[in-house]
mmCIF file of C-alpha atoms in Angstrom:
data_model
loop_
_atom_site.group_PDB
_atom_site.id
_atom_site.type_symbol
_atom_site.label_atom_id
_atom_site.label_comp_id
_atom_site.label_asym_id
_atom_site.label_seq_id
_atom_site.Cartn_x
_atom_site.Cartn_y
_atom_site.Cartn_z
ATOM 1 C CA MET A 1 0.074 -0.009 0.025
ATOM 2 C CA LYS A 2 2.742 2.406 0.769
ATOM 3 C CA GLN A 3 4.561 2.033 -2.616
ATOM 4 C CA PRO A 4 1.398 3.179 -4.671
ATOM 5 C CA LEU A 5 0.876 5.914 -2.245
ATOM 6 C CA LEU A 6 4.265 7.279 -2.938
ATOM 7 C CA VAL A 7 3.897 6.955 -6.670
ATOM 8 C CA THR A 8 0.585 8.860 -6.328
ATOM 9 C CA CYS A 9 2.170 11.548 -4.446
ATOM 10 C CA LEU A 10 5.010 11.992 -7.119
ATOM 11 C CA LEU A 11 2.376 12.074 -9.808
ATOM 12 C CA LEU A 12 0.368 14.858 -7.941
ATOM 13 C CA LEU A 13 3.793 16.844 -7.483
ATOM 14 C CA SER A 14 4.473 16.401 -11.227
ATOM 15 C CA THR A 15 1.022 17.638 -12.209
ATOM 16 C CA ALA A 16 1.338 20.582 -9.870
ATOM 17 C CA TYR A 17 4.640 21.491 -11.521
ATOM 18 C CA THR A 18 3.118 21.345 -14.980
ATOM 19 C CA PHE A 19 0.243 23.390 -14.168
ATOM 20 C CA ALA A 20 2.510 26.140 -12.497
ATOM 21 C CA GLN A 21 4.730 26.138 -15.558
ATOM 22 C CA ASP A 22 1.851 26.590 -18.052
ATOM 23 C CA SER A 23 0.547 29.758 -16.127
ATOM 24 C CA LYS A 24 0.852 32.687 -18.456
ATOM 25 C CA SER A 25 -0.550 35.485 -16.553
ATOM 26 C CA PRO A 26 1.485 37.412 -13.955
ATOM 27 C CA PHE A 27 0.380 35.852 -10.475
ATOM 28 C CA LYS A 28 1.771 36.492 -7.003
ATOM 29 C CA ARG A 29 1.720 33.232 -5.196
ATOM 30 C CA SER A 30 0.552 33.003 -1.621
ATOM 31 C CA THR A 31 1.231 30.585 1.309
ATOM 32 C CA TYR A 32 -1.143 29.795 3.957
ATOM 33 C CA ILE A 33 -0.826 27.808 7.250
ATOM 34 C CA LYS A 34 -3.906 26.458 8.722
ATOM 35 C CA VAL A 35 -5.181 24.208 11.697
ATOM 36 C CA ASN A 36 -8.241 22.168 11.886
ATOM 37 C CA PRO A 37 -10.007 23.004 15.067
ATOM 38 C CA THR A 38 -12.760 20.311 14.486
ATOM 39 C CA THR A 39 -10.218 17.395 15.045
ATOM 40 C CA LEU A 40 -8.776 18.929 18.467
ATOM 41 C CA ILE A 41 -10.710 16.275 20.325
ATOM 42 C CA ASN A 42 -8.053 13.487 19.335
ATOM 43 C CA GLU A 43 -5.321 15.220 17.201
ATOM 44 C CA LEU A 44 -3.725 18.453 16.178
ATOM 45 C CA ASP A 45 -3.952 18.924 12.439
ATOM 46 C CA ILE A 46 -1.784 21.407 10.590
ATOM 47 C CA SER A 47 -1.594 22.082 6.958
ATOM 48 C CA LEU A 48 0.485 24.246 4.623
ATOM 49 C CA GLU A 49 -1.005 25.455 1.193
ATOM 50 C CA GLN A 50 1.204 26.962 -1.476
ATOM 51 C CA GLU A 51 -0.292 28.533 -4.491
ATOM 52 C CA LEU A 52 0.973 27.435 -7.960
ATOM 53 C CA SER A 53 -1.395 29.347 -10.162
ATOM 54 C CA GLU A 54 -4.607 31.200 -9.900
ATOM 55 C CA LYS A 55 -6.524 27.952 -10.025
ATOM 56 C CA MET A 56 -4.138 25.464 -8.505
ATOM 57 C CA SER A 57 -2.338 24.958 -5.196
ATOM 58 C CA LEU A 58 -0.641 22.286 -3.589
ATOM 59 C CA GLU A 59 -1.667 21.520 0.224
ATOM 60 C CA VAL A 60 0.272 19.212 2.446
ATOM 61 C CA GLY A 61 -0.571 18.435 6.226
ATOM 62 C CA VAL A 62 0.684 16.769 9.335
ATOM 63 C CA SER A 63 -1.216 15.635 12.241
ATOM 64 C CA GLY A 64 -0.205 14.417 15.751
ATOM 65 C CA VAL A 65 -2.655 11.992 17.458
ATOM 66 C CA TYR A 66 -2.784 12.028 21.046
ATOM 67 C CA THR A 67 -5.762 9.828 21.664
ATOM 68 C CA ASP A 68 -7.603 7.472 19.500
ATOM 69 C CA TYR A 69 -10.782 7.572 21.553
ATOM 70 C CA PRO A 70 -13.098 8.439 18.680
ATOM 71 C CA ASP A 71 -12.048 5.199 16.807
ATOM 72 C CA TYR A 72 -12.940 3.380 19.965
ATOM 73 C CA LEU A 73 -16.533 4.758 19.754
ATOM 74 C CA LEU A 74 -16.659 3.754 15.960
ATOM 75 C CA SER A 75 -15.099 0.443 16.433
ATOM 76 C CA LYS A 76 -16.651 -0.725 19.897
ATOM 77 C CA LYS A 77 -19.884 1.240 20.408
ATOM 78 C CA ILE A 78 -21.398 1.612 16.958
ATOM 79 C CA ASP A 79 -22.338 -1.737 15.729
ATOM 80 C CA ILE A 80 -23.189 -1.897 11.827
ATOM 81 C CA GLY A 81 -22.154 -5.595 11.648
ATOM 82 C CA GLN A 82 -18.324 -4.810 11.187
ATOM 83 C CA LYS A 83 -15.695 -7.052 12.656
ATOM 84 C CA LYS A 84 -14.147 -5.357 15.661
ATOM 85 C CA PRO A 85 -10.285 -5.436 16.761
ATOM 86 C CA ASP A 86 -9.357 -7.018 19.887
ATOM 87 C CA ILE A 87 -7.809 -3.806 21.421
ATOM 88 C CA SER A 88 -8.761 -2.486 25.102
ATOM 89 C CA THR A 89 -10.531 0.590 25.876
ATOM 90 C CA GLU A 90 -7.404 1.865 27.774
ATOM 91 C CA GLN A 91 -5.128 1.216 24.416
ATOM 92 C CA PHE A 92 -7.522 3.269 22.408
ATOM 93 C CA VAL A 93 -7.598 6.043 24.820
ATOM 94 C CA ASP A 94 -3.887 6.239 25.279
ATOM 95 C CA GLY A 95 -3.134 5.640 21.634
ATOM 96 C CA ARG A 96 -0.405 8.006 19.912
ATOM 97 C CA GLY A 97 0.470 8.389 16.386
ATOM 98 C CA LEU A 98 1.304 10.611 13.301
ATOM 99 C CA GLY A 99 -0.426 11.235 10.165
ATOM 100 C CA PHE A 100 0.461 12.624 6.715
ATOM 101 C CA ARG A 101 -1.504 13.871 3.752
ATOM 102 C CA ALA A 102 -1.214 15.652 0.426
ATOM 103 C CA GLY A 103 -3.708 17.052 -1.849
ATOM 104 C CA LEU A 104 -3.814 18.943 -5.232
ATOM 105 C CA ARG A 105 -6.417 21.881 -4.757
ATOM 106 C CA CYS A 106 -8.332 23.011 -8.010
ATOM 107 C CA TYR A 107 -9.941 26.453 -7.495
ATOM 108 C CA LEU A 108 -13.026 26.495 -9.818
ATOM 109 C CA PHE A 109 -13.070 30.340 -10.280
ATOM 110 C CA SER A 110 -10.279 33.142 -10.744
ATOM 111 C CA SER A 111 -10.359 36.792 -10.402
ATOM 112 C CA ARG A 112 -10.680 36.925 -14.175
ATOM 113 C CA ASP A 113 -13.797 35.180 -14.226
ATOM 114 C CA GLY A 114 -15.660 37.912 -12.526
ATOM 115 C CA LEU A 115 -17.658 35.821 -10.115
ATOM 116 C CA TYR A 116 -16.375 37.249 -6.860
ATOM 117 C CA ARG A 117 -18.999 35.667 -4.604
ATOM 118 C CA ALA A 118 -17.887 32.189 -5.725
ATOM 119 C CA MET A 119 -14.181 32.944 -5.733
ATOM 120 C CA GLY A 120 -12.299 30.480 -3.270
ATOM 121 C CA THR A 121 -14.597 27.522 -4.208
ATOM 122 C CA TYR A 122 -12.481 24.327 -4.767
ATOM 123 C CA PHE A 123 -12.313 20.719 -5.148
ATOM 124 C CA GLU A 124 -9.391 18.691 -3.885
ATOM 125 C CA PRO A 125 -8.462 15.159 -4.052
ATOM 126 C CA VAL A 126 -6.296 14.211 -0.827
ATOM 127 C CA LEU A 127 -4.340 11.050 -0.078
ATOM 128 C CA ILE A 128 -3.987 10.329 3.710
ATOM 129 C CA TYR A 129 -1.561 8.044 5.689
ATOM 130 C CA LYS A 130 -1.730 7.723 9.538
ATOM 131 C CA LYS A 131 0.140 5.403 11.927
ATOM 132 C CA VAL A 132 -1.116 4.926 15.445
ATOM 133 C CA PHE A 133 0.647 3.067 18.294
ATOM 134 C CA TYR A 134 -1.223 1.663 21.203
ATOM 135 C CA PRO A 135 0.526 1.259 24.603
ATOM 136 C CA ASN A 136 1.426 -2.216 25.820
ATOM 137 C CA GLU A 137 -0.915 -3.406 28.319
ATOM 138 C CA ALA A 138 0.046 -5.858 31.253
ATOM 139 C CA ILE A 139 -1.948 -9.088 31.470
ATOM 140 C CA ASN A 140 -1.576 -11.985 33.669
ATOM 141 C CA VAL A 141 -2.380 -15.368 32.414
ATOM 142 C CA ASN A 142 -1.626 -18.627 34.388
ATOM 143 C CA ASP A 143 0.526 -16.683 36.917
ATOM 144 C CA ASN A 144 2.717 -15.257 34.185
ATOM 145 C CA ASN A 145 3.014 -11.754 32.997
ATOM 146 C CA TYR A 146 2.559 -10.788 29.374
ATOM 147 C CA LYS A 147 2.187 -7.533 27.438
ATOM 148 C CA ARG A 148 -0.681 -6.868 24.932
ATOM 149 C CA SER A 149 0.387 -4.818 21.911
ATOM 150 C CA ALA A 150 -1.377 -3.184 18.995
ATOM 151 C CA THR A 151 -0.812 -0.806 16.077
ATOM 152 C CA LYS A 152 -2.989 0.701 13.359
ATOM 153 C CA ASP A 153 -2.198 1.944 9.840
ATOM 154 C CA VAL A 154 -4.774 4.158 7.971
ATOM 155 C CA TYR A 155 -4.949 4.612 4.282
ATOM 156 C CA ALA A 156 -7.559 7.054 2.843
ATOM 157 C CA PHE A 157 -8.620 8.908 -0.285
ATOM 158 C CA GLN A 158 -10.923 11.725 0.044
ATOM 159 C CA ILE A 159 -12.494 14.378 -2.312
ATOM 160 C CA LEU A 160 -12.863 17.552 -0.685
ATOM 161 C CA LEU A 161 -15.245 20.324 -1.662
ATOM 162 C CA GLY A 162 -15.026 23.644 0.000
ATOM 163 C CA ARG A 163 -14.660 27.417 -0.052
ATOM 164 C CA GLN A 164 -11.614 29.326 1.134
ATOM 165 C CA ILE A 165 -12.442 32.904 2.455
ATOM 166 C CA THR A 166 -9.563 35.268 3.069
ATOM 167 C CA LYS A 167 -10.029 38.601 5.393
ATOM 168 C CA ASP A 168 -6.764 40.340 5.077
ATOM 169 C CA LYS A 169 -4.510 37.783 6.660
ATOM 170 C CA VAL A 170 -6.857 35.568 8.208
ATOM 171 C CA VAL A 171 -8.208 32.509 6.171
ATOM 172 C CA PHE A 172 -11.508 30.494 6.734
ATOM 173 C CA ASP A 173 -11.639 27.093 5.044
ATOM 174 C CA PRO A 174 -14.874 25.254 5.561
ATOM 175 C CA PHE A 175 -15.234 21.900 3.774
ATOM 176 C CA VAL A 176 -16.943 18.597 3.258
ATOM 177 C CA GLY A 177 -15.128 15.483 2.297
ATOM 178 C CA LEU A 178 -16.210 12.112 0.959
ATOM 179 C CA GLY A 179 -14.055 9.240 0.303
ATOM 180 C CA ILE A 180 -12.973 5.715 1.409
ATOM 181 C CA ARG A 181 -10.943 4.590 4.266
ATOM 182 C CA THR A 182 -9.033 1.629 5.193
ATOM 183 C CA LYS A 183 -7.607 0.686 8.635
ATOM 184 C CA VAL A 184 -5.399 -2.092 9.184
ATOM 185 C CA TYR A 185 -5.052 -3.245 12.954
ATOM 186 C CA ARG A 186 -2.490 -5.661 14.116
ATOM 187 C CA TYR A 187 -2.501 -6.756 17.687
ATOM 188 C CA GLN A 188 -1.000 -9.612 19.782
ATOM 189 C CA ASN A 189 -3.084 -10.782 22.973
ATOM 190 C CA PHE A 190 -2.648 -13.784 25.391
ATOM 191 C CA SER A 191 -5.405 -16.039 26.617
ATOM 192 C CA ASN A 192 -5.860 -19.165 28.766
ATOM 193 C CA ASN A 193 -6.566 -22.252 26.729
ATOM 194 C CA ASN A 194 -7.246 -25.329 29.064
ATOM 195 C CA GLY A 195 -4.496 -24.392 31.157
ATOM 196 C CA MET A 196 -1.960 -23.440 28.556
ATOM 197 C CA THR A 197 -1.210 -19.933 27.707
ATOM 198 C CA GLN A 198 -2.226 -19.269 24.007
ATOM 199 C CA SER A 199 -0.690 -16.224 21.984
ATOM 200 C CA ASN A 200 -3.103 -14.737 19.638
ATOM 201 C CA ASP A 201 -1.651 -12.686 16.839
ATOM 202 C CA GLY A 202 -4.385 -10.819 15.085
ATOM 203 C CA ARG A 203 -4.979 -8.716 11.987
ATOM 204 C CA LEU A 204 -8.146 -6.859 10.950
ATOM 205 C CA VAL A 205 -8.670 -4.946 7.995
ATOM 206 C CA SER A 206 -11.729 -2.428 7.920
ATOM 207 C CA VAL A 207 -12.774 -0.757 4.701
ATOM 208 C CA LEU A 208 -15.503 1.836 5.050
ATOM 209 C CA PRO A 209 -16.656 5.077 3.470
ATOM 210 C CA SER A 210 -15.828 8.239 5.073
ATOM 211 C CA ILE A 211 -17.680 11.478 5.497
ATOM 212 C CA GLN A 212 -15.929 14.558 7.072
ATOM 213 C CA LEU A 213 -17.283 17.995 7.764
ATOM 214 C CA GLY A 214 -14.786 20.494 9.032
ATOM 215 C CA ILE A 215 -13.119 24.064 8.890
ATOM 216 C CA LYS A 216 -9.523 25.148 8.794
ATOM 217 C CA ILE A 217 -8.434 28.477 10.276
ATOM 218 C CA GLY A 218 -5.114 29.993 9.460
ATOM 219 C CA LEU A 219 -3.040 32.817 8.354
ATOM 220 C CA LYS A 220 -1.891 34.126 4.923
ATOM 221 C CA LEU A 221 1.977 34.199 5.259
#
């Protein structure tokens, strides 16, 4: 999965460079730094957008995960017939991780179009990768101590539709995102099997559609 993700990112960069080279009108490129406050319940999400032309920009982002409790709610508390990972509540709550994403933003209108009320409207295909590490959890089986461990890899593709509004140096970027998200859980647990300690190495793949509503707030640099 990681190799196709890298190839796709390179294609995005190549396409962005081509569009930037093809821009014939004088254009002052701007850079924006933004944060997504709607994700602060579980992670700090920061993005950097670099304009390439009047109708195209490249956006990259990084997120620091400090709890995976929302995924606990989705995985354990909401039952839609999906398989559930054998990861404890405490591990979900104390999960830590790092995420990366890259998107090629296409603005539908420029100042030359004369549609000032619609300026800033865009669509953006985005690739996302996230890695979450769950803390080891001590467990006693047959008077022996063991440690349960778990990790999660997230691969996602989204199409964002939004409108970026700039007031002087302040940027508001509300959006809606639709896509698909794949989560790969890996975990090792221990259990008592008729007086014998049994090691259970598990792997669970969850593929579900994703819907996201959010807003990014930031500054024009």
